[in-house]
């Protein structure tokens, strides 16, 4: 056993230097050290290891275990028992992790719809997952629980989303009956010069929807935003700007505003 103030205990027989940054990857590594052979990092934790954003600041490490396997219960570990198919698990940086396709297959069947879509978008954006991978796995395991729900979510996935809130905004408009926009649409002038890129764009109506996160308040970013917005407006575009509060707490008003603006430009 390691003793002294320089070390901290994470799990039984797993210690970390006290000055070490304990991010989610570090916790996944710690859990991997105490996991039996028939256990792998899966679910949201696997999605994060494959490049997707975390859904919460300090989530538990999600692992999947074979139905006839076992895994000790730890406070920071969430265990889901399942059936492993051939090729479902691989090694990533020395850790047993579900493959991107199996990870997405589990996310779409088990997670809340918005969370699953955020993580799928993130893995597609990182280039480790394609919708074809998910569709093929769903085809081969058509009788597994939750596959119809998985297919619906996978059909909405789009790796062009650059943040979780952009994914939520796109899902909000889809559920509100608004025609699908083009994520990260590049607006150009008549000479083909780039005027700006918008989060979600409806080119026919020249309407855009933008998510305004906290980083837009930084001085340099604010100045760039003003220049870009002026150029878009001069080109005849209407840019609607929304915050997290608009998307999460005022969804009906947000959808109505976009729908009205699109109708006005038709």
CSV table of C-alpha atoms in Angstrom, one decimal:
chain,number,residue,atom,x,y,z
A,1,UNK,CA,0.0,0.0,0.0
A,2,UNK,CA,1.2,3.5,-0.9
A,3,UNK,CA,1.4,5.8,2.1
A,4,UNK,CA,2.0,9.5,2.6
A,5,UNK,CA,0.3,12.8,1.6
A,6,UNK,CA,1.6,12.5,-2.0
A,7,UNK,CA,-0.8,9.8,-3.0
A,8,UNK,CA,-4.6,9.5,-3.1
A,9,UNK,CA,-6.6,6.3,-3.2
A,10,UNK,CA,-9.0,6.0,-6.1
A,11,UNK,CA,-10.1,2.4,-5.9
A,12,UNK,CA,-8.9,-0.7,-4.1
A,13,UNK,CA,-5.2,-1.1,-4.9
A,14,UNK,CA,-5.3,1.9,-7.3
A,15,UNK,CA,-3.6,5.1,-6.3
A,16,UNK,CA,-2.8,8.3,-8.1
A,17,UNK,CA,-0.2,11.0,-7.4
A,18,UNK,CA,-2.1,13.8,-5.6
A,19,UNK,CA,-1.0,16.4,-8.2
A,20,UNK,CA,-2.4,14.4,-11.1
A,21,UNK,CA,-5.4,15.8,-13.0
A,22,UNK,CA,-8.2,13.3,-12.4
A,23,UNK,CA,-10.3,13.8,-15.5
A,24,UNK,CA,-12.7,11.2,-16.8
A,25,UNK,CA,-10.0,9.5,-18.9
A,26,UNK,CA,-8.0,9.0,-15.7
A,27,UNK,CA,-10.9,7.5,-13.9
A,28,UNK,CA,-11.6,5.2,-16.8
A,29,UNK,CA,-8.0,4.0,-16.6
A,30,UNK,CA,-8.3,3.4,-12.9
A,31,UNK,CA,-11.5,1.4,-13.4
A,32,UNK,CA,-9.8,-0.6,-16.2
A,33,UNK,CA,-7.1,-1.6,-13.8
A,34,UNK,CA,-9.6,-3.4,-11.5
A,35,UNK,CA,-11.9,-4.7,-14.2
A,36,UNK,CA,-12.2,-8.5,-14.8
A,37,UNK,CA,-11.5,-9.8,-18.4
A,38,UNK,CA,-15.2,-10.0,-19.3
A,39,UNK,CA,-15.8,-6.3,-18.5
A,40,UNK,CA,-15.1,-3.3,-20.8
A,41,UNK,CA,-15.5,0.5,-20.7
A,42,UNK,CA,-18.8,1.2,-22.5
A,43,UNK,CA,-21.7,3.6,-22.8
A,44,UNK,CA,-21.0,7.3,-22.4
A,45,UNK,CA,-17.5,6.7,-21.0
A,46,UNK,CA,-16.6,4.7,-24.1
A,47,UNK,CA,-18.0,7.5,-26.3
A,48,UNK,CA,-15.9,10.0,-24.5
A,49,UNK,CA,-12.8,7.9,-24.9
A,50,UNK,CA,-13.6,7.8,-28.7
A,51,UNK,CA,-13.8,11.6,-28.7
A,52,UNK,CA,-17.3,12.7,-27.7
A,53,UNK,CA,-17.9,15.4,-25.1
A,54,UNK,CA,-19.0,14.4,-21.6
A,55,UNK,CA,-22.7,14.8,-20.7
A,56,UNK,CA,-21.9,15.9,-17.1
A,57,UNK,CA,-18.9,17.4,-15.3
A,58,UNK,CA,-18.1,14.3,-13.2
A,59,UNK,CA,-20.1,11.3,-14.4
A,60,UNK,CA,-19.6,7.8,-13.2
A,61,UNK,CA,-17.4,5.5,-15.3
A,62,UNK,CA,-19.8,3.4,-17.4
A,63,UNK,CA,-18.8,-0.2,-17.9
A,64,UNK,CA,-20.5,-3.2,-19.6
A,65,UNK,CA,-20.1,-6.7,-18.3
A,66,UNK,CA,-21.0,-10.1,-19.7
A,67,UNK,CA,-24.2,-11.5,-18.3
A,68,UNK,CA,-22.2,-14.4,-16.7
A,69,UNK,CA,-19.4,-12.1,-15.6
A,70,UNK,CA,-19.1,-10.0,-12.4
A,71,UNK,CA,-17.8,-6.6,-11.4
A,72,UNK,CA,-17.4,-5.2,-8.0
A,73,UNK,CA,-19.6,-2.2,-7.2
A,74,UNK,CA,-17.8,1.1,-6.7
A,75,UNK,CA,-19.3,4.5,-6.0
A,76,UNK,CA,-18.0,6.0,-9.3
A,77,UNK,CA,-18.8,3.1,-11.5
A,78,UNK,CA,-22.0,2.3,-13.3
A,79,UNK,CA,-22.3,-1.3,-14.5
A,80,UNK,CA,-24.6,-2.7,-17.2
A,81,UNK,CA,-24.8,-6.4,-17.9
A,82,UNK,CA,-25.2,-7.4,-21.6
A,83,UNK,CA,-24.2,-9.9,-24.3
A,84,UNK,CA,-21.0,-9.4,-26.1
A,85,UNK,CA,-20.8,-10.3,-29.8
A,86,UNK,CA,-17.8,-11.0,-31.9
A,87,UNK,CA,-15.8,-7.8,-32.4
A,88,UNK,CA,-17.7,-5.7,-29.9
A,89,UNK,CA,-14.6,-4.9,-27.7
A,90,UNK,CA,-11.2,-3.6,-28.7
A,91,UNK,CA,-8.2,-2.1,-27.0
A,92,UNK,CA,-7.8,1.7,-26.9
A,93,UNK,CA,-4.7,3.1,-25.1
A,94,UNK,CA,-4.4,-0.2,-23.3
A,95,UNK,CA,-8.1,-0.2,-22.1
A,96,UNK,CA,-10.8,-2.7,-23.0
A,97,UNK,CA,-13.4,-0.5,-24.6
A,98,UNK,CA,-16.5,-1.2,-26.7
A,99,UNK,CA,-16.0,-0.4,-30.4
A,100,UNK,CA,-17.5,2.9,-31.7
A,101,UNK,CA,-20.3,0.9,-33.4
A,102,UNK,CA,-21.1,-1.2,-30.3
A,103,UNK,CA,-20.9,2.0,-28.2
A,104,UNK,CA,-23.4,3.8,-30.4
A,105,UNK,CA,-25.6,0.7,-30.6
A,106,UNK,CA,-25.9,0.7,-26.8
A,107,UNK,CA,-26.3,4.5,-26.5
A,108,UNK,CA,-29.2,4.6,-28.9
A,109,UNK,CA,-31.0,1.8,-27.1
A,110,UNK,CA,-30.4,2.8,-23.5
A,111,UNK,CA,-29.9,6.5,-23.1
A,112,UNK,CA,-32.3,9.4,-23.2
A,113,UNK,CA,-32.7,10.4,-26.8
A,114,UNK,CA,-31.0,13.8,-26.6
A,115,UNK,CA,-28.0,12.4,-24.8
A,116,UNK,CA,-27.6,9.5,-27.2
A,117,UNK,CA,-27.7,11.9,-30.2
A,118,UNK,CA,-25.1,14.2,-28.7
A,119,UNK,CA,-22.7,11.3,-28.2
A,120,UNK,CA,-23.3,9.9,-31.6
A,121,UNK,CA,-22.8,13.3,-33.2
A,122,UNK,CA,-19.5,13.6,-31.3
A,123,UNK,CA,-18.1,10.3,-32.4
A,124,UNK,CA,-19.1,10.9,-36.0
A,125,UNK,CA,-17.4,14.3,-35.9
A,126,UNK,CA,-14.2,12.7,-34.6
A,127,UNK,CA,-14.3,10.4,-37.6
A,128,UNK,CA,-14.4,7.1,-35.6
A,129,UNK,CA,-18.0,6.3,-36.4
A,130,UNK,CA,-20.3,6.2,-39.4
A,131,UNK,CA,-24.1,5.8,-39.5
A,132,UNK,CA,-23.4,2.8,-41.8
A,133,UNK,CA,-21.6,1.1,-39.0
A,134,UNK,CA,-24.5,1.5,-36.7
A,135,UNK,CA,-27.1,0.5,-39.3
A,136,UNK,CA,-25.1,-2.7,-40.1
A,137,UNK,CA,-25.0,-3.7,-36.4
A,138,UNK,CA,-28.7,-3.0,-36.0
A,139,UNK,CA,-29.4,-5.1,-39.0
A,140,UNK,CA,-27.5,-8.1,-37.6
A,141,UNK,CA,-29.1,-7.7,-34.2
A,142,UNK,CA,-32.6,-6.7,-35.2
A,143,UNK,CA,-34.3,-8.6,-32.4
A,144,UNK,CA,-32.3,-6.9,-29.6
A,145,UNK,CA,-34.4,-4.6,-27.3
A,146,UNK,CA,-34.5,-1.0,-28.3
A,147,UNK,CA,-33.3,-1.4,-31.9
A,148,UNK,CA,-36.2,0.6,-33.5
A,149,UNK,CA,-35.4,3.5,-31.1
A,150,UNK,CA,-31.7,3.2,-32.0
A,151,UNK,CA,-32.6,3.4,-35.7
A,152,UNK,CA,-34.6,6.6,-35.2
A,153,UNK,CA,-31.8,8.3,-33.3
A,154,UNK,CA,-29.1,7.2,-35.7
A,155,UNK,CA,-31.2,8.6,-38.5
A,156,UNK,CA,-30.9,12.1,-36.9
A,157,UNK,CA,-27.2,11.9,-36.2
A,158,UNK,CA,-25.0,14.4,-38.0
A,159,UNK,CA,-21.3,14.9,-37.3
A,160,UNK,CA,-21.2,18.5,-38.5
A,161,UNK,CA,-22.6,19.6,-35.1
A,162,UNK,CA,-19.7,21.3,-33.3
A,163,UNK,CA,-21.1,21.3,-29.7
A,164,UNK,CA,-23.8,19.4,-27.7
A,165,UNK,CA,-26.0,22.5,-27.6
A,166,UNK,CA,-26.0,22.6,-31.4
A,167,UNK,CA,-27.2,19.0,-31.5
A,168,UNK,CA,-29.9,19.9,-29.0
A,169,UNK,CA,-31.0,22.9,-31.0
A,170,UNK,CA,-31.2,20.8,-34.2
A,171,UNK,CA,-33.2,18.1,-32.4
A,172,UNK,CA,-35.5,20.8,-31.0
A,173,UNK,CA,-36.3,22.1,-34.4
A,174,UNK,CA,-36.8,18.5,-35.8
A,175,UNK,CA,-39.3,17.7,-33.0
A,176,UNK,CA,-41.0,21.0,-33.6
A,177,UNK,CA,-41.8,20.1,-37.2
A,178,UNK,CA,-39.3,22.5,-38.8
A,179,UNK,CA,-37.6,21.4,-42.1
A,180,UNK,CA,-34.1,20.1,-41.5
A,181,UNK,CA,-31.5,22.8,-41.7
A,182,UNK,CA,-27.9,22.5,-43.0
A,183,UNK,CA,-25.4,22.3,-40.0
A,184,UNK,CA,-22.4,24.5,-40.3
A,185,UNK,CA,-23.6,26.1,-43.5
A,186,UNK,CA,-21.1,28.4,-45.3
A,187,UNK,CA,-22.6,31.6,-46.6
A,188,UNK,CA,-20.8,33.0,-49.6
A,189,UNK,CA,-21.3,36.2,-51.7
A,190,UNK,CA,-21.8,36.2,-55.5
A,191,UNK,CA,-18.1,35.9,-56.1
A,192,UNK,CA,-17.9,32.8,-53.9
A,193,UNK,CA,-16.1,34.6,-51.0
A,194,UNK,CA,-16.9,33.2,-47.6
A,195,UNK,CA,-18.9,35.6,-45.5
A,196,UNK,CA,-19.4,33.4,-42.5
A,197,UNK,CA,-20.4,30.0,-41.3
A,198,UNK,CA,-23.7,29.6,-39.4
A,199,UNK,CA,-24.6,26.8,-36.9
A,200,UNK,CA,-27.8,25.9,-38.7
A,201,UNK,CA,-28.8,27.4,-42.0
A,202,UNK,CA,-31.9,27.4,-44.3
A,203,UNK,CA,-30.3,28.7,-47.6
A,204,UNK,CA,-33.6,29.0,-49.6
A,205,UNK,CA,-35.0,31.4,-47.0
A,206,UNK,CA,-31.6,32.9,-46.1
A,207,UNK,CA,-32.3,32.2,-42.4
A,208,UNK,CA,-29.9,31.0,-39.8
A,209,UNK,CA,-30.0,29.9,-36.2
A,210,UNK,CA,-27.0,30.3,-33.9
A,211,UNK,CA,-26.2,29.0,-30.5
A,212,UNK,CA,-24.6,31.6,-28.3
A,213,UNK,CA,-22.4,30.0,-25.7
A,214,UNK,CA,-20.3,31.7,-23.1
A,215,UNK,CA,-17.2,31.8,-25.3
A,216,UNK,CA,-19.0,34.4,-27.5
A,217,UNK,CA,-18.6,36.9,-24.6
A,218,UNK,CA,-14.8,36.9,-24.9
A,219,UNK,CA,-13.6,40.2,-26.4
A,220,UNK,CA,-11.9,38.9,-29.6
A,221,UNK,CA,-14.7,36.4,-30.3
A,222,UNK,CA,-17.3,39.2,-29.8
A,223,UNK,CA,-15.6,41.4,-32.3
A,224,UNK,CA,-15.4,38.6,-34.8
A,225,UNK,CA,-19.1,37.8,-34.3
A,226,UNK,CA,-20.0,41.5,-35.0
A,227,UNK,CA,-18.1,41.5,-38.2
A,228,UNK,CA,-19.6,38.2,-39.3
A,229,UNK,CA,-23.1,39.2,-38.4
A,230,UNK,CA,-22.9,42.5,-40.3
A,231,UNK,CA,-21.6,40.7,-43.4
A,232,UNK,CA,-24.4,38.1,-43.2
A,233,UNK,CA,-27.1,40.8,-42.8
A,234,UNK,CA,-25.6,42.8,-45.7
A,235,UNK,CA,-26.0,39.7,-47.8
A,236,UNK,CA,-29.7,39.5,-46.9
A,237,UNK,CA,-29.5,36.8,-44.2
A,238,UNK,CA,-31.5,36.8,-41.0
A,239,UNK,CA,-29.6,35.3,-38.1
A,240,UNK,CA,-31.6,34.3,-35.0
A,241,UNK,CA,-29.4,33.9,-31.9
A,242,UNK,CA,-30.3,31.6,-29.1
A,243,UNK,CA,-28.9,30.8,-25.7
A,244,UNK,CA,-29.0,27.5,-23.7
A,245,UNK,CA,-32.0,29.0,-21.8
A,246,UNK,CA,-33.9,29.4,-25.0
A,247,UNK,CA,-33.2,25.8,-26.1
A,248,UNK,CA,-33.7,24.1,-22.7
A,249,UNK,CA,-36.3,26.3,-20.9
A,250,UNK,CA,-38.2,28.0,-23.7
A,251,UNK,CA,-38.4,25.4,-26.4
A,252,UNK,CA,-41.9,26.3,-27.7
A,253,UNK,CA,-41.1,30.0,-28.0
A,254,UNK,CA,-37.8,29.2,-29.8
A,255,UNK,CA,-39.4,26.8,-32.3
A,256,UNK,CA,-42.2,29.3,-33.0
A,257,UNK,CA,-39.8,32.1,-33.6
A,258,UNK,CA,-37.8,30.1,-36.2
A,259,UNK,CA,-41.0,28.8,-37.8
A,260,UNK,CA,-42.4,32.3,-38.1
A,261,UNK,CA,-39.1,33.6,-39.6
A,262,UNK,CA,-39.0,30.8,-42.2
A,263,UNK,CA,-42.6,31.4,-43.2
A,264,UNK,CA,-41.9,35.2,-43.6
A,265,UNK,CA,-39.2,34.5,-46.1
A,266,UNK,CA,-41.0,32.1,-48.2
